[in-house]
Coordinates of C-alpha atoms in Angstrom, one line a residue:
M1 CA 33.5 15.3 40.4
M2 CA 35.2 12.5 38.4
S3 CA 37.4 13.4 35.4
W4 CA 35.6 10.9 33.1
H5 CA 32.4 12.9 33.4
P6 CA 32.4 15.4 30.5
Q7 CA 31.2 18.9 31.2
Y8 CA 29.9 20.5 28.0
R9 CA 30.7 24.2 27.8
S10 CA 31.6 26.7 25.2
S11 CA 35.3 26.5 24.4
K12 CA 37.5 26.8 21.4
F13 CA 39.6 23.9 22.8
R14 CA 36.7 21.5 23.5
H15 CA 37.6 19.4 20.5
V16 CA 41.4 19.3 20.8
Y17 CA 42.7 15.9 19.9
G18 CA 46.0 14.1 20.2
K19 CA 47.7 13.0 16.9
P20 CA 50.6 10.5 17.2
A21 CA 53.3 10.8 14.6
S22 CA 53.6 8.2 11.9
K23 CA 56.4 5.6 12.3
E24 CA 58.8 7.4 10.0
K25 CA 58.5 10.6 12.1
C26 CA 59.4 8.7 15.4
Y27 CA 62.9 8.1 16.8
D28 CA 63.6 4.4 16.7
G29 CA 66.3 2.3 18.3
V30 CA 66.9 4.8 21.2
P31 CA 68.3 3.0 24.3
I32 CA 66.1 4.8 26.9
T33 CA 67.4 4.8 30.5
C34 CA 66.2 2.1 32.9
S35 CA 66.5 4.5 35.9
V36 CA 63.5 4.5 38.3
H37 CA 64.0 8.2 39.2
D38 CA 60.8 10.2 38.7
N39 CA 61.8 12.6 36.1
H40 CA 61.1 13.5 32.5
F41 CA 64.4 12.1 31.1
C42 CA 63.8 14.1 27.9
A43 CA 64.3 17.7 26.9
V44 CA 63.3 19.2 23.6
N45 CA 63.8 22.5 21.7
P46 CA 63.3 23.5 18.0
H47 CA 66.7 22.1 17.1
F48 CA 67.3 19.0 19.2
I49 CA 65.8 16.3 21.3
A50 CA 67.9 15.1 24.2
V51 CA 67.2 11.9 26.1
V52 CA 68.9 10.2 29.0
T53 CA 70.2 6.8 27.8
E54 CA 71.2 3.5 29.3
C55 CA 74.9 3.0 29.4
A56 CA 77.6 1.2 31.4
G57 CA 80.2 3.0 33.5
G58 CA 78.8 6.4 34.2
G59 CA 75.9 8.5 32.9
A60 CA 75.1 9.7 29.4
F61 CA 72.5 11.3 27.2
L62 CA 71.8 11.5 23.5
V63 CA 71.3 14.7 21.6
I64 CA 69.5 14.0 18.3
P65 CA 68.7 16.7 15.7
I66 CA 64.9 17.2 15.7
H67 CA 64.6 16.4 12.0
Q68 CA 66.7 13.2 12.2
T69 CA 63.8 10.8 12.7
G70 CA 63.8 7.1 11.9
K71 CA 66.2 4.4 13.1
L72 CA 69.1 5.6 15.2
D73 CA 72.6 4.4 14.5
P74 CA 73.6 2.1 17.4
H75 CA 77.0 3.9 17.6
Y76 CA 75.5 7.3 17.6
P77 CA 77.7 9.7 19.7
R78 CA 76.7 10.6 23.3
V79 CA 77.3 13.3 25.8
C80 CA 79.0 11.3 28.5
G81 CA 81.1 13.2 31.0
H82 CA 79.2 12.2 34.2
K83 CA 80.6 9.5 36.5
G84 CA 77.1 8.5 37.8
N85 CA 73.7 8.1 36.2
V86 CA 72.2 11.3 34.7
L87 CA 69.0 12.2 36.6
D88 CA 67.8 15.3 34.8
I89 CA 68.5 17.4 31.6
K90 CA 67.2 20.8 30.7
W91 CA 67.9 23.0 27.6
N92 CA 68.8 26.6 28.2
P93 CA 65.5 28.5 27.3
F94 CA 67.6 31.3 25.7
D95 CA 70.2 29.3 23.8
D96 CA 69.2 26.2 21.9
F97 CA 72.8 24.9 21.8
V98 CA 73.4 24.8 25.6
I99 CA 72.1 22.1 27.9
A100 CA 72.4 21.4 31.6
S101 CA 72.6 18.0 33.2
C102 CA 72.7 16.7 36.8
S103 CA 73.8 13.3 38.1
E104 CA 74.2 10.9 40.9
D105 CA 77.9 12.0 40.9
T106 CA 76.8 15.2 42.9
T107 CA 77.7 17.5 40.0
V108 CA 75.8 19.7 37.5
K109 CA 77.3 20.2 34.1
I110 CA 76.7 22.7 31.3
W111 CA 77.4 21.5 27.8
D112 CA 77.8 23.3 24.5
I113 CA 76.2 21.3 21.7
P114 CA 77.8 21.8 18.2
K115 CA 75.5 23.3 15.5
H116 CA 76.8 20.7 13.1
L117 CA 75.9 17.0 13.4
L118 CA 77.6 15.2 16.3
N119 CA 80.4 13.0 15.0
R120 CA 82.1 12.0 18.2
N121 CA 81.3 11.6 21.9
I122 CA 81.2 14.9 24.0
T123 CA 83.1 14.2 27.2
S124 CA 84.2 17.7 28.4
A125 CA 81.6 20.1 29.7
R126 CA 81.8 23.9 29.4
K127 CA 81.1 24.3 33.1
E128 CA 81.0 22.1 36.1
L129 CA 79.1 23.1 39.2
L130 CA 80.3 21.5 42.5
G131 CA 78.3 22.3 45.6
H132 CA 76.0 19.5 46.4
A133 CA 77.0 16.9 49.0
R134 CA 74.8 14.1 47.6
R135 CA 73.3 13.3 44.2
V136 CA 71.5 16.0 42.3
G137 CA 68.0 15.1 41.2
L138 CA 66.5 18.2 39.6
I139 CA 67.6 21.3 37.7
E140 CA 65.5 24.3 36.4
W141 CA 66.6 27.3 34.4
H142 CA 65.2 30.7 35.5
P143 CA 62.3 31.6 33.1
T144 CA 63.3 35.3 32.4
A145 CA 67.0 35.8 33.5
S146 CA 69.8 34.5 31.4
N147 CA 72.4 32.1 32.9
I148 CA 70.6 31.5 36.2
L149 CA 70.3 27.9 37.1
F150 CA 68.6 26.2 40.1
S151 CA 69.6 22.7 41.3
T152 CA 68.4 20.6 44.1
G153 CA 69.8 17.3 45.5
Y154 CA 69.4 14.6 48.1
D155 CA 71.2 16.9 50.5
Y156 CA 67.7 18.7 50.8
K157 CA 69.3 22.0 49.5
I158 CA 68.3 24.3 46.5
M159 CA 71.3 26.0 45.0
I160 CA 71.2 29.0 42.7
W161 CA 74.1 29.3 40.2
N162 CA 75.2 32.3 38.2
L163 CA 76.8 31.0 35.0
D164 CA 77.9 34.5 33.8
T165 CA 81.5 33.8 34.9
E166 CA 84.7 32.7 33.1
E167 CA 85.6 29.9 35.5
P168 CA 85.1 26.4 34.1
V169 CA 84.5 25.0 37.6
I170 CA 82.1 26.9 40.0
Q171 CA 82.3 25.7 43.6
N172 CA 80.1 28.2 45.3
P173 CA 76.5 28.9 44.4
V174 CA 75.3 32.5 44.8
K175 CA 72.6 31.3 47.2
T176 CA 71.7 28.1 49.0
I177 CA 68.1 27.6 50.2
G178 CA 68.0 25.2 53.2
C179 CA 64.5 25.3 54.4
H180 CA 63.5 21.7 53.4
K181 CA 63.7 18.7 55.7
D182 CA 63.5 16.0 53.0
V183 CA 64.1 15.4 49.3
I184 CA 62.6 18.1 47.0
L185 CA 60.5 16.3 44.3
S186 CA 59.5 19.3 42.1
M187 CA 60.3 23.0 41.4
S188 CA 58.2 25.5 39.5
F189 CA 58.5 29.2 38.8
N190 CA 55.8 31.8 38.3
T191 CA 55.9 33.7 35.0
N192 CA 58.5 36.3 35.9
G193 CA 60.5 34.0 38.1
S194 CA 60.0 36.1 41.3
L195 CA 58.4 33.1 43.2
L196 CA 59.4 29.5 43.4
A197 CA 57.1 26.7 44.4
T198 CA 58.5 23.3 45.7
A199 CA 57.0 19.9 46.5
C200 CA 58.8 18.0 49.1
R201 CA 58.8 14.4 50.3
D202 CA 57.6 15.7 53.7
R203 CA 54.2 16.2 51.9
K204 CA 54.5 20.0 52.0
I205 CA 54.2 22.6 49.3
R206 CA 56.3 25.6 49.9
L207 CA 56.1 29.0 48.3
I208 CA 59.6 30.7 48.4
E209 CA 61.1 34.0 47.5
P210 CA 64.2 32.6 45.8
R211 CA 66.7 35.4 46.2
S212 CA 66.3 35.6 50.0
G213 CA 65.2 32.0 50.5
T214 CA 62.3 33.2 52.6
V215 CA 59.4 30.7 52.9
L216 CA 56.2 32.8 52.2
Q217 CA 53.7 30.0 52.6
E218 CA 53.5 26.3 53.5
A219 CA 50.8 23.9 52.6
S220 CA 50.3 20.5 54.2
C221 CA 47.2 18.6 53.3
K222 CA 46.6 15.2 55.0
S223 CA 44.3 14.0 52.3
H224 CA 46.8 14.8 49.5
R225 CA 50.3 13.4 49.3
V226 CA 52.1 15.7 46.9
N227 CA 54.6 14.7 44.2
K228 CA 54.7 17.5 41.6
V229 CA 53.7 21.2 41.8
L230 CA 53.2 23.7 39.1
F231 CA 52.5 27.4 38.8
L232 CA 49.5 28.1 36.5
G233 CA 51.0 31.1 34.7
N234 CA 49.5 34.4 36.0
M235 CA 46.3 32.8 37.2
K236 CA 47.5 33.2 40.9
K237 CA 47.0 29.4 41.3
L238 CA 49.1 26.3 41.9
L239 CA 48.4 22.8 40.8
S240 CA 49.8 19.7 42.4
T241 CA 49.7 16.0 41.5
G242 CA 50.0 13.3 44.0
T243 CA 48.0 10.5 45.8
S244 CA 45.0 10.5 48.1
R245 CA 44.9 8.8 51.5
W246 CA 43.3 5.8 49.6
N247 CA 46.3 5.7 47.2
N248 CA 44.3 7.0 44.2
R249 CA 46.1 9.3 41.8
Q250 CA 44.9 12.8 42.5
I251 CA 45.3 16.4 41.3
A252 CA 44.7 19.5 43.5
L253 CA 44.3 23.1 42.8
W254 CA 45.5 25.8 45.2
D255 CA 44.9 29.5 45.6
Q256 CA 48.4 31.1 45.6
G257 CA 47.4 33.6 48.2
D258 CA 46.1 31.0 50.7
L259 CA 47.6 27.5 50.7
S260 CA 45.7 26.3 53.8
V261 CA 43.1 24.3 51.9
P262 CA 43.0 23.2 48.2
L263 CA 40.3 24.8 46.0
V264 CA 39.7 21.5 44.2
E265 CA 40.8 17.9 44.8
E266 CA 40.0 15.4 42.1
D267 CA 40.7 11.7 42.1
L268 CA 41.7 10.3 38.7
D269 CA 42.3 6.5 39.0
G270 CA 43.9 3.8 41.1
S271 CA 47.1 3.4 39.0
S272 CA 50.4 3.7 40.8
G273 CA 52.5 5.7 38.2
L274 CA 53.4 9.3 38.9
L275 CA 51.4 12.2 37.3
F276 CA 53.4 14.8 35.3
P277 CA 51.5 18.1 35.0
F278 CA 52.1 20.6 32.1
Y279 CA 50.4 24.0 31.8
D280 CA 50.1 26.1 28.7
S281 CA 49.4 29.7 29.8
D282 CA 48.6 30.8 26.3
T283 CA 45.5 28.5 26.0
H284 CA 44.9 28.0 29.8
M285 CA 45.1 24.3 29.2
L286 CA 46.5 21.7 31.6
Y287 CA 47.9 18.4 30.5
V288 CA 48.3 15.5 33.0
V289 CA 50.6 12.7 31.8
G290 CA 50.6 9.4 33.6
K291 CA 54.0 7.7 34.0
G292 CA 53.6 4.0 33.2
D293 CA 50.5 4.4 31.2
G294 CA 49.8 5.8 27.7
N295 CA 47.2 8.3 28.6
I296 CA 47.3 12.1 28.5
R297 CA 44.3 13.9 30.1
Y298 CA 43.7 17.5 29.4
Y299 CA 41.7 20.3 31.1
E300 CA 40.9 23.9 30.7
I301 CA 41.6 26.1 33.7
S302 CA 39.2 29.0 34.4
A303 CA 39.4 31.8 36.9
E304 CA 36.0 31.0 38.5
K305 CA 34.4 27.8 39.7
P306 CA 34.6 25.0 38.9
Y307 CA 38.2 26.1 37.9
L308 CA 39.1 22.7 36.4
N309 CA 37.2 21.8 33.3
Y310 CA 37.8 18.3 31.9
L311 CA 38.1 18.3 28.1
M312 CA 39.3 14.9 26.8
E313 CA 41.8 12.1 27.2
Y314 CA 44.4 11.0 24.6
R315 CA 44.7 7.2 24.9
S316 CA 47.5 4.9 23.8
H317 CA 48.4 1.3 24.6
L318 CA 52.1 2.2 24.6
P319 CA 53.2 3.2 28.2
Q320 CA 55.5 6.2 28.6
K321 CA 58.4 6.2 31.0
G322 CA 59.2 9.9 30.5
I323 CA 58.1 12.8 28.5
G324 CA 59.5 15.9 26.7
I325 CA 57.6 19.0 25.5
M326 CA 58.4 21.3 22.6
P327 CA 58.5 25.0 23.3
K328 CA 55.7 27.0 21.6
R329 CA 58.1 28.5 19.1
G330 CA 58.8 25.0 17.7
L331 CA 55.2 24.1 17.0
D332 CA 53.6 23.8 13.5
V333 CA 51.1 26.7 13.5
S334 CA 50.0 25.9 10.0
A335 CA 48.5 22.6 11.4
C336 CA 46.9 24.4 14.4
E337 CA 49.2 22.5 16.7
I338 CA 49.0 24.0 20.2
F339 CA 51.2 21.5 22.2
R340 CA 53.6 18.7 21.4
F341 CA 54.8 15.8 23.6
Y342 CA 57.6 13.4 23.0
K343 CA 56.8 10.1 24.7
L344 CA 59.6 7.8 25.8
I345 CA 58.5 4.2 25.2
P346 CA 61.3 1.9 26.5
V347 CA 59.5 -1.3 25.6
K348 CA 60.0 -0.4 22.0
N349 CA 63.2 1.8 22.3
L350 CA 61.0 4.5 20.7
I351 CA 60.4 8.2 21.1
E352 CA 56.9 9.1 19.7
P353 CA 55.9 12.7 19.1
V354 CA 52.2 13.4 19.9
S355 CA 50.7 16.7 18.6
M356 CA 47.7 18.3 20.3
I357 CA 45.6 19.8 17.4
V358 CA 42.7 22.3 17.4
P359 CA 40.6 21.2 14.4
R360 CA 40.2 24.1 12.1
R361 CA 39.2 24.2 8.4
S362 CA 41.0 27.4 7.5
E363 CA 44.7 27.2 6.5
S364 CA 45.4 30.8 7.5
Y365 CA 47.2 31.7 10.8
Q366 CA 44.8 31.4 13.7
E367 CA 45.4 34.5 15.8
D368 CA 42.9 33.5 18.6
I369 CA 44.8 30.2 19.5
Y370 CA 48.3 31.7 19.2
P371 CA 48.5 34.8 21.4
L372 CA 51.9 36.4 22.0
T373 CA 54.1 33.9 23.8
A374 CA 57.5 33.8 25.7
G375 CA 60.3 33.8 23.2
A376 CA 64.0 32.9 23.2
Q377 CA 65.2 36.3 24.4
P378 CA 66.0 36.9 28.1
A379 CA 64.3 39.8 29.8
L380 CA 67.1 40.2 32.3
M381 CA 70.8 39.6 32.7
A382 CA 71.8 37.3 35.6
Q383 CA 73.2 40.1 37.8
E384 CA 70.1 42.2 37.3
W385 CA 67.9 39.5 38.6
L386 CA 70.2 38.8 41.5
N387 CA 70.1 42.6 42.3
G388 CA 66.3 42.3 42.8
I389 CA 64.8 43.3 39.4
N390 CA 61.8 41.3 38.1
K391 CA 60.6 41.5 34.5
E392 CA 58.0 39.6 32.6
P393 CA 59.2 37.4 29.7
V394 CA 59.9 39.0 26.3
L395 CA 57.0 38.0 24.1
V396 CA 57.0 37.0 20.4
S397 CA 54.3 36.3 17.8
L398 CA 54.2 32.8 16.4
R399 CA 52.9 34.2 13.1
P400 CA 55.2 33.0 10.3
G401 CA 57.7 35.8 9.3
S402 CA 57.0 38.0 12.4
V403 CA 59.9 39.6 14.2
I404 CA 60.8 39.4 17.9
L405 CA 59.1 42.0 20.0
N406 CA 61.1 43.9 22.6
S407 CA 59.7 44.1 26.1
L408 CA 59.7 47.9 25.7
P409 CA 59.5 48.7 22.0
Q410 CA 60.7 52.2 21.0
F411 CA 58.1 52.5 18.2
P412 CA 54.9 50.8 19.2
E413 CA 53.1 49.5 16.2
K414 CA 49.4 50.1 15.5
E415 CA 47.4 47.7 13.4
S416 CA 45.9 50.4 11.1
S417 CA 49.2 52.2 10.4
Q418 CA 52.7 52.5 11.8
W419 CA 52.8 56.2 11.2
P420 CA 49.3 57.7 11.9
I421 CA 48.7 61.1 10.3
D422 CA 47.1 63.9 12.3
S423 CA 45.0 65.9 9.8
N424 CA 45.0 69.0 12.1
R425 CA 48.8 69.2 11.6
Y426 CA 48.3 70.3 8.0
Q427 CA 45.4 72.8 8.4
D428 CA 47.5 75.9 7.8
K429 CA 49.9 74.4 5.2
P430 CA 49.5 74.4 1.5
E431 CA 48.9 71.2 -0.3
R432 CA 52.5 71.0 -1.6
M433 CA 53.9 71.0 1.9
A434 CA 51.5 68.3 3.0
V435 CA 52.4 66.0 0.1
K436 CA 56.1 66.6 0.7
E437 CA 55.6 65.8 4.4
I438 CA 53.8 62.5 3.7
Q439 CA 56.4 61.6 1.0
K440 CA 59.1 62.1 3.7
Q441 CA 57.1 60.0 6.2
S442 CA 56.5 57.4 3.5
G443 CA 60.2 57.3 2.7
I444 CA 61.1 56.8 6.4
Q445 CA 58.5 54.0 6.7
E446 CA 59.7 52.4 3.5
R447 CA 63.3 52.3 4.7
R448 CA 62.1 50.9 8.1
G449 CA 60.0 48.4 6.2
Q450 CA 63.0 47.3 4.1
K451 CA 65.1 46.8 7.2
K452 CA 62.2 44.9 8.8
E453 CA 61.9 42.6 5.7
E454 CA 65.7 42.0 5.7
G455 CA 65.5 41.1 9.4
R456 CA 62.6 38.8 8.7
L457 CA 64.3 37.1 5.8
Q458 CA 67.5 36.7 7.9
E459 CA 65.4 35.2 10.8
N460 CA 63.7 32.8 8.4
R461 CA 67.0 31.8 7.0
Q462 CA 68.3 31.2 10.6
M463 CA 65.1 29.1 11.3
W464 CA 66.0 26.8 8.4
L465 CA 69.6 26.4 9.7
S466 CA 69.6 23.2 11.7
N467 CA 73.0 22.0 13.0
G468 CA 74.8 23.6 10.0
F469 CA 72.3 22.1 7.5
D470 CA 71.2 24.9 5.3
V471 CA 68.2 24.3 3.0
F472 CA 69.4 27.1 0.7
D473 CA 72.8 25.5 0.1
C474 CA 72.6 21.8 0.7
P475 CA 73.7 18.5 -0.9
P476 CA 71.2 16.7 -3.1
P477 CA 69.0 14.2 -1.2
K478 CA 70.2 10.6 -1.2
T479 CA 67.0 8.8 -0.2
E480 CA 63.3 9.2 -0.9
N481 CA 62.7 10.3 2.7
E482 CA 65.3 13.1 2.4
L483 CA 63.7 14.1 -0.9
L484 CA 60.3 14.3 0.8
Q485 CA 61.7 16.3 3.7
M486 CA 63.3 18.7 1.2
F487 CA 60.0 19.1 -0.7
Y488 CA 58.1 19.9 2.6
R489 CA 60.7 22.5 3.6
Q490 CA 60.5 24.2 0.2
Q491 CA 56.7 24.2 0.5
E492 CA 57.0 25.8 3.9
E493 CA 59.4 28.4 2.5
I494 CA 57.1 29.3 -0.3
R495 CA 54.2 29.7 2.2
R496 CA 56.4 32.0 4.3
L497 CA 57.4 34.1 1.3
R498 CA 53.8 34.5 0.2
E499 CA 53.0 35.7 3.7
L500 CA 55.7 38.4 3.4
V501 CA 54.4 39.5 0.0
N502 CA 50.9 39.8 1.5
Q503 CA 52.2 42.0 4.4
R504 CA 54.1 44.2 1.9
N505 CA 50.9 44.6 -0.2
I506 CA 49.0 45.7 3.0
Q507 CA 51.7 48.3 3.7
I508 CA 51.4 49.7 0.2
K509 CA 47.6 50.0 0.5
Q510 CA 48.0 51.8 3.9
L511 CA 50.4 54.3 2.4
E512 CA 48.1 54.9 -0.6
L513 CA 45.2 55.6 1.8
E514 CA 47.3 58.0 3.8
I515 CA 48.3 60.0 0.7
K516 CA 44.7 60.1 -0.3
N517 CA 43.6 61.4 3.1
I518 CA 46.3 64.1 3.0
H519 CA 45.1 65.2 -0.4
T520 CA 41.5 65.3 0.9
D521 CA 42.5 67.3 4.0
S522 CA 44.6 69.8 2.0
D523 CA 41.7 70.4 -0.5
R524 CA 39.3 71.0 2.5
Y525 CA 41.5 73.8 3.9

């Protein structure tokens, strides 16, 4: 089964297309690293884009506010505390102003990024992690526990760090996993972070219980030389990218419960660049990005055969050296954007955003393509996870104006009404008591609703705070581009406020219906 052969099937994502940003929405003049290390070299969150940069005498990376597009100042400040080349950078998933970096100087560093614009180089890290004997090539944050960081180096070890400490220098990891016999090329967690999959240069995929370091399964396939491995959410499947025995680029799908033989092996092409896989568990879409070429292939993963359903390919003549992806909470839901890449294009010193769009005519929020997704709130503290507790991620809605959902809400909401009325409760009461009761209930709901609205407005206000730049209290725009950005922000704010007004109107109608129902029940008895 070759990937260029389309398989027509019913799917809401069949017509997804890639939309590159216009030139003014790109980041120009960025000195992208010349390192040959096989990593993304780029990390993105809703506030910043960080990119490993080329510099003399040590390693550095840039942190650019996400809205600061266009030409970059050649003297733009850098984060430059490493003594060797920076090999990997990752934003803390639960704090948009904290980033981790690892380097050839054998250290891992944790940096605080100021909320205002950078005006000078950052040279001192908040924390320094010293444990690896050789260069550190890869870092990953735990997906549900706060302040747990995994690092792996050319000493073939995986180290687990607990950053919930006061010390600025941590010399001892809480756990060292030493089951690998060669360099670890890739690490991936399952949804709740209870399992870790690794791809190693010895061509083996290992499934590890990270707290104990126990290897649960090992896969070694002679016809598939693995480079990157990825958990496919809660599908109980793994995906790996690599090369076949004929040196064709290849992807393989594995059953998590049995890694003896891959479920599917598919050759893509004869190019030599590495394949970076990305999986979106909300849409069950897999994106495969080729290093050194401009293409992004995308598939839909299904639970039954044929498992891997080819959709389309985004093509570009500009080759990417690395790639960053925006978390779901940073996407533009009003444009039906379901994924966003940031392509590093060193031949032009350019970072180009590419949005994956589901074509829809309606401008309203599309519930079916935006299910509840993992938010920016940890499900566990570091020590809880180390003590053996597992929890699924805390989910949020991407609907504009919605509030964060707790993993165990005290007052579960129902769509029809937050406070359902049991008509039997009023059978023996006179009408006056029933009306008094519903008024009391309505008052409670109204107070709760007011608190909720205040919370939503506060959250919206925080969403518009970017590095100390507040759209509610900001200097007048100096250029036409700034004026346009201000206009778009105001349009977005108006749309959000309309959404809030609509939600309030729905609540009012629900209360009126409940009062009417109580009157009807009271008259009946």
